[in-house]
């Protein structure tokens, strides 16, 4: 079982709709959860991070964490064509700085 | 905000030669530097972790004699791919960790070995 799993997609969402990206992790000791966006040929850009159960909102983005279910998601509201990218979920464990990345979900926003 | 400058952004080299990739934190001190490799349509795979002034810790399956990491100061880390072969062609990315800025990624280096 992979440590961090994501649906590879592609996920197609109409412009203006909500895009929902999901990530599950296997290690219950995981402490910090990150969502990165990566455009083709570029390095990842941090969208947001979350540490505590519940929702965290930042502009059009909302991260949701459920530690009991070992599940973290990212919602993108009012999707724009510029949101088309690969979204990477990453996790760190207690006492360990290493980021473990999921395989990423490729998102396409259809104008 | 924090910036990590990574050079070169792309490099083409002949098989058997060595290539050095440099990552420099411009306005902060990076206590830890992570080096990743990413093959097409795959995720980032951690190669090694380095702390300033100490030997790098390599992930399982990564040859430490082939991928030489030097972290001589809190602002500079280098990765040297020695005796490169076509299978080493990949996108190499560094990430600096600091208490103030978390993880800051370099812009990546596209290595092509011919």
mmCIF file of C-alpha atoms in Angstrom:
data_model
loop_
_atom_site.group_PDB
_atom_site.id
_atom_site.type_symbol
_atom_site.label_atom_id
_atom_site.label_comp_id
_atom_site.label_asym_id
_atom_site.label_seq_id
_atom_site.Cartn_x
_atom_site.Cartn_y
_atom_site.Cartn_z
ATOM 1 C CA UNK A 1 0.000 0.000 0.000
ATOM 2 C CA UNK A 2 1.361 3.392 -0.988
ATOM 3 C CA UNK A 3 1.880 5.843 1.848
ATOM 4 C CA UNK A 4 -0.040 8.642 0.161
ATOM 5 C CA UNK A 5 -2.619 7.869 -2.490
ATOM 6 C CA UNK A 6 -4.412 10.076 -4.951
ATOM 7 C CA UNK A 7 -6.596 9.407 -7.947
ATOM 8 C CA UNK A 8 -4.333 10.170 -10.899
ATOM 9 C CA UNK A 9 -7.206 11.498 -12.990
ATOM 10 C CA UNK A 10 -7.507 13.240 -15.295
ATOM 11 C CA UNK A 11 -10.310 15.091 -13.576
ATOM 12 C CA UNK A 12 -12.270 17.429 -15.830
ATOM 13 C CA UNK A 13 -14.379 20.183 -14.293
ATOM 14 C CA UNK A 14 -16.341 22.930 -16.058
ATOM 15 C CA UNK A 15 -15.189 26.488 -15.510
ATOM 16 C CA UNK A 16 -16.943 28.031 -12.524
ATOM 17 C CA UNK A 17 -17.722 24.689 -10.879
ATOM 18 C CA UNK A 18 -16.189 23.177 -7.752
ATOM 19 C CA UNK A 19 -13.228 20.849 -8.188
ATOM 20 C CA UNK A 20 -12.795 18.234 -5.478
ATOM 21 C CA UNK A 21 -9.452 16.521 -5.019
ATOM 22 C CA UNK A 22 -8.919 13.669 -2.594
ATOM 23 C CA UNK A 23 -5.978 12.100 -0.821
ATOM 24 C CA UNK A 24 -5.646 9.220 1.630
ATOM 25 C CA UNK A 25 -2.627 8.339 3.743
ATOM 26 C CA UNK A 26 -1.619 5.155 5.499
ATOM 27 C CA UNK A 27 0.410 6.349 8.490
ATOM 28 C CA UNK A 28 -1.748 7.341 11.454
ATOM 29 C CA UNK A 29 1.251 9.211 12.838
ATOM 30 C CA UNK A 30 1.006 11.763 10.027
ATOM 31 C CA UNK A 31 0.904 15.264 11.424
ATOM 32 C CA UNK A 32 0.983 17.849 8.665
ATOM 33 C CA UNK A 33 -0.743 17.845 5.315
ATOM 34 C CA UNK A 34 0.058 19.952 2.305
ATOM 35 C CA UNK A 35 -1.485 20.634 -1.066
ATOM 36 C CA UNK A 36 0.790 21.693 -3.911
ATOM 37 C CA UNK A 37 -0.002 22.709 -7.464
ATOM 38 C CA UNK A 38 2.437 21.797 -10.212
ATOM 39 C CA UNK A 39 2.287 23.071 -13.753
ATOM 40 C CA UNK A 40 3.973 21.010 -16.438
ATOM 41 C CA UNK A 41 7.741 21.446 -16.355
ATOM 42 C CA UNK A 42 7.644 23.558 -13.202
ATOM 43 C CA UNK A 43 8.331 22.860 -9.550
ATOM 44 C CA UNK A 44 5.489 22.562 -7.022
ATOM 45 C CA UNK A 45 3.840 25.647 -5.527
ATOM 46 C CA UNK A 46 2.282 25.480 -2.078
ATOM 47 C CA UNK A 47 -1.466 26.098 -2.075
ATOM 48 C CA UNK A 48 -2.144 25.474 1.567
ATOM 49 C CA UNK A 49 -1.409 23.282 4.549
ATOM 50 C CA UNK A 50 -3.554 21.898 7.334
ATOM 51 C CA UNK A 51 -2.719 20.370 10.700
ATOM 52 C CA UNK A 52 -6.008 20.028 12.532
ATOM 53 C CA UNK A 53 -9.207 18.129 11.814
ATOM 54 C CA UNK A 54 -11.850 20.140 10.023
ATOM 55 C CA UNK A 55 -11.847 22.735 7.296
ATOM 56 C CA UNK A 56 -9.393 25.476 6.466
ATOM 57 C CA UNK A 57 -10.284 28.103 3.905
ATOM 58 C CA UNK A 58 -8.022 30.389 1.904
ATOM 59 C CA UNK A 59 -9.715 32.324 -0.863
ATOM 60 C CA UNK A 60 -11.178 29.887 -3.384
ATOM 61 C CA UNK A 61 -9.448 26.947 -1.738
ATOM 62 C CA UNK A 62 -10.651 24.829 1.171
ATOM 63 C CA UNK A 63 -8.670 21.983 2.688
ATOM 64 C CA UNK A 64 -10.486 19.372 4.708
ATOM 65 C CA UNK A 65 -8.808 16.948 7.081
ATOM 66 C CA UNK A 66 -10.277 13.881 8.739
ATOM 67 C CA UNK A 67 -7.601 12.085 10.732
ATOM 68 C CA UNK A 68 -9.931 9.295 11.841
ATOM 69 C CA UNK A 69 -10.548 8.388 8.206
ATOM 70 C CA UNK A 70 -6.969 9.276 7.180
ATOM 71 C CA UNK A 71 -8.329 11.500 4.495
ATOM 72 C CA UNK A 72 -7.516 14.994 3.291
ATOM 73 C CA UNK A 73 -9.197 16.843 0.461
ATOM 74 C CA UNK A 74 -8.921 20.090 -1.446
ATOM 75 C CA UNK A 75 -11.899 21.967 -2.835
ATOM 76 C CA UNK A 76 -11.441 24.646 -5.470
ATOM 77 C CA UNK A 77 -14.433 26.927 -5.869
ATOM 78 C CA UNK A 78 -15.202 28.922 -9.004
ATOM 79 C CA UNK A 79 -12.657 26.902 -10.980
ATOM 80 C CA UNK A 80 -10.667 28.832 -13.554
ATOM 81 C CA UNK A 81 -8.748 27.562 -16.594
ATOM 82 C CA UNK A 82 -5.569 28.672 -14.823
ATOM 83 C CA UNK A 83 -6.313 26.063 -12.147
ATOM 84 C CA UNK A 84 -5.565 23.342 -14.708
ATOM 85 C CA UNK A 85 -2.495 21.590 -13.287
ATOM 86 C CA UNK A 86 -1.420 18.542 -11.334
ATOM 87 C CA UNK A 87 -2.277 18.717 -7.650
ATOM 88 C CA UNK A 88 0.027 16.949 -5.226
ATOM 89 C CA UNK A 89 -0.868 15.917 -1.707
ATOM 90 C CA UNK A 90 2.068 15.684 0.706
ATOM 91 C CA UNK A 91 2.367 14.484 4.278
ATOM 92 C CA UNK A 92 4.899 14.674 7.077
ATOM 93 C CA UNK A 93 5.068 12.545 10.193
ATOM 94 C CA UNK A 94 5.759 13.504 13.769
ATOM 95 C CA UNK A 95 9.434 14.194 14.326
ATOM 96 C CA UNK A 96 10.274 13.749 10.656
ATOM 97 C CA UNK A 97 10.635 16.664 8.283
ATOM 98 C CA UNK A 98 10.429 14.556 5.126
ATOM 99 C CA UNK A 99 7.551 15.325 2.798
ATOM 100 C CA UNK A 100 5.998 12.216 1.273
ATOM 101 C CA UNK A 101 4.136 13.018 -1.913
ATOM 102 C CA UNK A 102 1.192 11.328 -3.508
ATOM 103 C CA UNK A 103 1.244 10.594 -7.219
ATOM 104 C CA UNK A 104 -0.824 13.675 -7.989
ATOM 105 C CA UNK A 105 -4.172 14.312 -9.663
ATOM 106 C CA UNK A 106 -4.235 15.991 -13.037
ATOM 107 C CA UNK A 107 -7.028 18.577 -13.128
ATOM 108 C CA UNK A 108 -8.375 20.142 -16.304
ATOM 109 C CA UNK A 109 -10.806 23.058 -16.155
ATOM 110 C CA UNK A 110 -12.959 23.165 -19.257
ATOM 111 C CA UNK A 111 -13.868 26.682 -20.450
ATOM 112 C CA UNK B 1 8.932 35.609 0.866
ATOM 113 C CA UNK B 2 11.555 32.898 0.853
ATOM 114 C CA UNK B 3 13.272 32.113 -2.445
ATOM 115 C CA UNK B 4 15.451 29.190 -3.421
ATOM 116 C CA UNK B 5 17.496 29.776 -6.540
ATOM 117 C CA UNK B 6 18.250 26.573 -8.458
ATOM 118 C CA UNK B 7 20.712 26.401 -11.342
ATOM 119 C CA UNK B 8 20.922 25.393 -14.058
ATOM 120 C CA UNK B 9 17.284 25.219 -15.108
ATOM 121 C CA UNK B 10 18.177 22.727 -17.795
ATOM 122 C CA UNK B 11 21.289 20.892 -18.876
ATOM 123 C CA UNK B 12 22.214 18.427 -21.579
ATOM 124 C CA UNK B 13 25.299 16.327 -21.005
ATOM 125 C CA UNK B 14 27.047 13.402 -22.597
ATOM 126 C CA UNK B 15 26.851 9.964 -21.083
ATOM 127 C CA UNK B 16 29.675 9.383 -18.620
ATOM 128 C CA UNK B 17 30.140 13.007 -17.629
ATOM 129 C CA UNK B 18 29.191 14.660 -14.340
ATOM 130 C CA UNK B 19 26.708 17.435 -13.750
ATOM 131 C CA UNK B 20 26.429 19.736 -10.749
ATOM 132 C CA UNK B 21 23.132 21.292 -9.697
ATOM 133 C CA UNK B 22 23.164 24.155 -7.231
ATOM 134 C CA UNK B 23 20.481 25.357 -4.848
ATOM 135 C CA UNK B 24 20.905 28.566 -2.919
ATOM 136 C CA UNK B 25 18.531 30.053 -0.384
ATOM 137 C CA UNK B 26 18.559 33.777 -1.096
ATOM 138 C CA UNK B 27 17.109 35.444 1.956
ATOM 139 C CA UNK B 28 16.975 32.826 4.652
ATOM 140 C CA UNK B 29 19.029 30.057 6.167
ATOM 141 C CA UNK B 30 18.029 26.556 5.171
ATOM 142 C CA UNK B 31 18.644 24.164 8.016
ATOM 143 C CA UNK B 32 17.730 21.192 5.864
ATOM 144 C CA UNK B 33 17.776 20.655 2.110
ATOM 145 C CA UNK B 34 15.811 17.932 0.384
ATOM 146 C CA UNK B 35 16.625 16.666 -3.101
ATOM 147 C CA UNK B 36 13.888 15.138 -5.248
ATOM 148 C CA UNK B 37 13.750 13.499 -8.631
ATOM 149 C CA UNK B 38 10.660 13.428 -10.812
ATOM 150 C CA UNK B 39 10.218 11.283 -13.902
ATOM 151 C CA UNK B 40 7.555 12.191 -16.490
ATOM 152 C CA UNK B 41 4.001 11.758 -15.244
ATOM 153 C CA UNK B 42 5.246 10.594 -11.862
ATOM 154 C CA UNK B 43 5.365 12.226 -8.473
ATOM 155 C CA UNK B 44 8.338 13.640 -6.640
ATOM 156 C CA UNK B 45 10.574 10.972 -5.151
ATOM 157 C CA UNK B 46 12.850 11.984 -2.312
ATOM 158 C CA UNK B 47 16.460 11.127 -3.035
ATOM 159 C CA UNK B 48 18.252 12.480 0.019
ATOM 160 C CA UNK B 49 18.114 14.832 2.963
ATOM 161 C CA UNK B 50 21.049 17.001 3.923
ATOM 162 C CA UNK B 51 21.816 19.190 6.898
ATOM 163 C CA UNK B 52 24.467 21.863 6.868
ATOM 164 C CA UNK B 53 27.884 20.514 7.755
ATOM 165 C CA UNK B 54 26.912 16.853 7.929
ATOM 166 C CA UNK B 55 26.649 13.937 5.545
ATOM 167 C CA UNK B 56 23.469 13.522 3.566
ATOM 168 C CA UNK B 57 20.976 10.786 4.374
ATOM 169 C CA UNK B 58 19.997 8.893 1.259
ATOM 170 C CA UNK B 59 16.707 7.124 0.632
ATOM 171 C CA UNK B 60 16.697 3.420 -0.022
ATOM 172 C CA UNK B 61 17.780 2.593 -3.531
ATOM 173 C CA UNK B 62 19.595 5.881 -4.165
ATOM 174 C CA UNK B 63 23.307 5.438 -4.805
ATOM 175 C CA UNK B 64 25.229 7.838 -2.608
ATOM 176 C CA UNK B 65 28.387 7.488 -4.691
ATOM 177 C CA UNK B 66 26.526 8.455 -7.822
ATOM 178 C CA UNK B 67 24.524 11.351 -6.407
ATOM 179 C CA UNK B 68 26.929 13.430 -4.367
ATOM 180 C CA UNK B 69 25.374 15.996 -2.094
ATOM 181 C CA UNK B 70 27.278 18.804 -0.455
ATOM 182 C CA UNK B 71 25.676 21.163 2.044
ATOM 183 C CA UNK B 72 28.610 23.312 3.010
ATOM 184 C CA UNK B 73 26.665 26.290 4.323
ATOM 185 C CA UNK B 74 23.190 27.229 5.475
ATOM 186 C CA UNK B 75 22.506 28.870 2.132
ATOM 187 C CA UNK B 76 24.049 26.495 -0.407
ATOM 188 C CA UNK B 77 23.562 22.839 -1.286
ATOM 189 C CA UNK B 78 24.736 21.051 -4.400
ATOM 190 C CA UNK B 79 23.852 17.765 -6.063
ATOM 191 C CA UNK B 80 26.388 16.234 -8.424
ATOM 192 C CA UNK B 81 25.269 13.463 -10.726
ATOM 193 C CA UNK B 82 28.442 11.528 -11.447
ATOM 194 C CA UNK B 83 28.998 9.417 -14.552
ATOM 195 C CA UNK B 84 25.545 10.282 -15.795
ATOM 196 C CA UNK B 85 23.660 7.868 -18.017
ATOM 197 C CA UNK B 86 20.483 8.264 -20.046
ATOM 198 C CA UNK B 87 18.424 6.667 -17.270
ATOM 199 C CA UNK B 88 19.445 9.563 -15.002
ATOM 200 C CA UNK B 89 17.565 11.956 -17.261
ATOM 201 C CA UNK B 90 14.930 13.476 -15.053
ATOM 202 C CA UNK B 91 13.654 16.639 -13.373
ATOM 203 C CA UNK B 92 15.638 17.331 -10.202
ATOM 204 C CA UNK B 93 14.158 19.632 -7.580
ATOM 205 C CA UNK B 94 15.561 20.900 -4.301
ATOM 206 C CA UNK B 95 13.512 22.026 -1.326
ATOM 207 C CA UNK B 96 14.826 24.034 1.596
ATOM 208 C CA UNK B 97 13.344 23.733 5.039
ATOM 209 C CA UNK B 98 13.420 26.478 7.638
ATOM 210 C CA UNK B 99 11.515 27.204 10.807
ATOM 211 C CA UNK B 100 10.269 30.537 9.472
ATOM 212 C CA UNK B 101 9.216 29.555 5.955
ATOM 213 C CA UNK B 102 8.522 25.839 6.012
ATOM 214 C CA UNK B 103 9.374 24.195 2.701
ATOM 215 C CA UNK B 104 10.570 26.316 -0.222
ATOM 216 C CA UNK B 105 11.141 24.631 -3.571
ATOM 217 C CA UNK B 106 13.695 25.530 -6.167
ATOM 218 C CA UNK B 107 12.560 25.934 -9.757
ATOM 219 C CA UNK B 108 13.942 22.567 -10.816
ATOM 220 C CA UNK B 109 16.617 21.328 -13.217
ATOM 221 C CA UNK B 110 15.766 19.338 -16.316
ATOM 222 C CA UNK B 111 18.678 16.961 -16.936
ATOM 223 C CA UNK B 112 18.985 15.195 -20.268
ATOM 224 C CA UNK B 113 21.809 12.710 -20.732
ATOM 225 C CA UNK B 114 22.600 11.822 -24.332
#
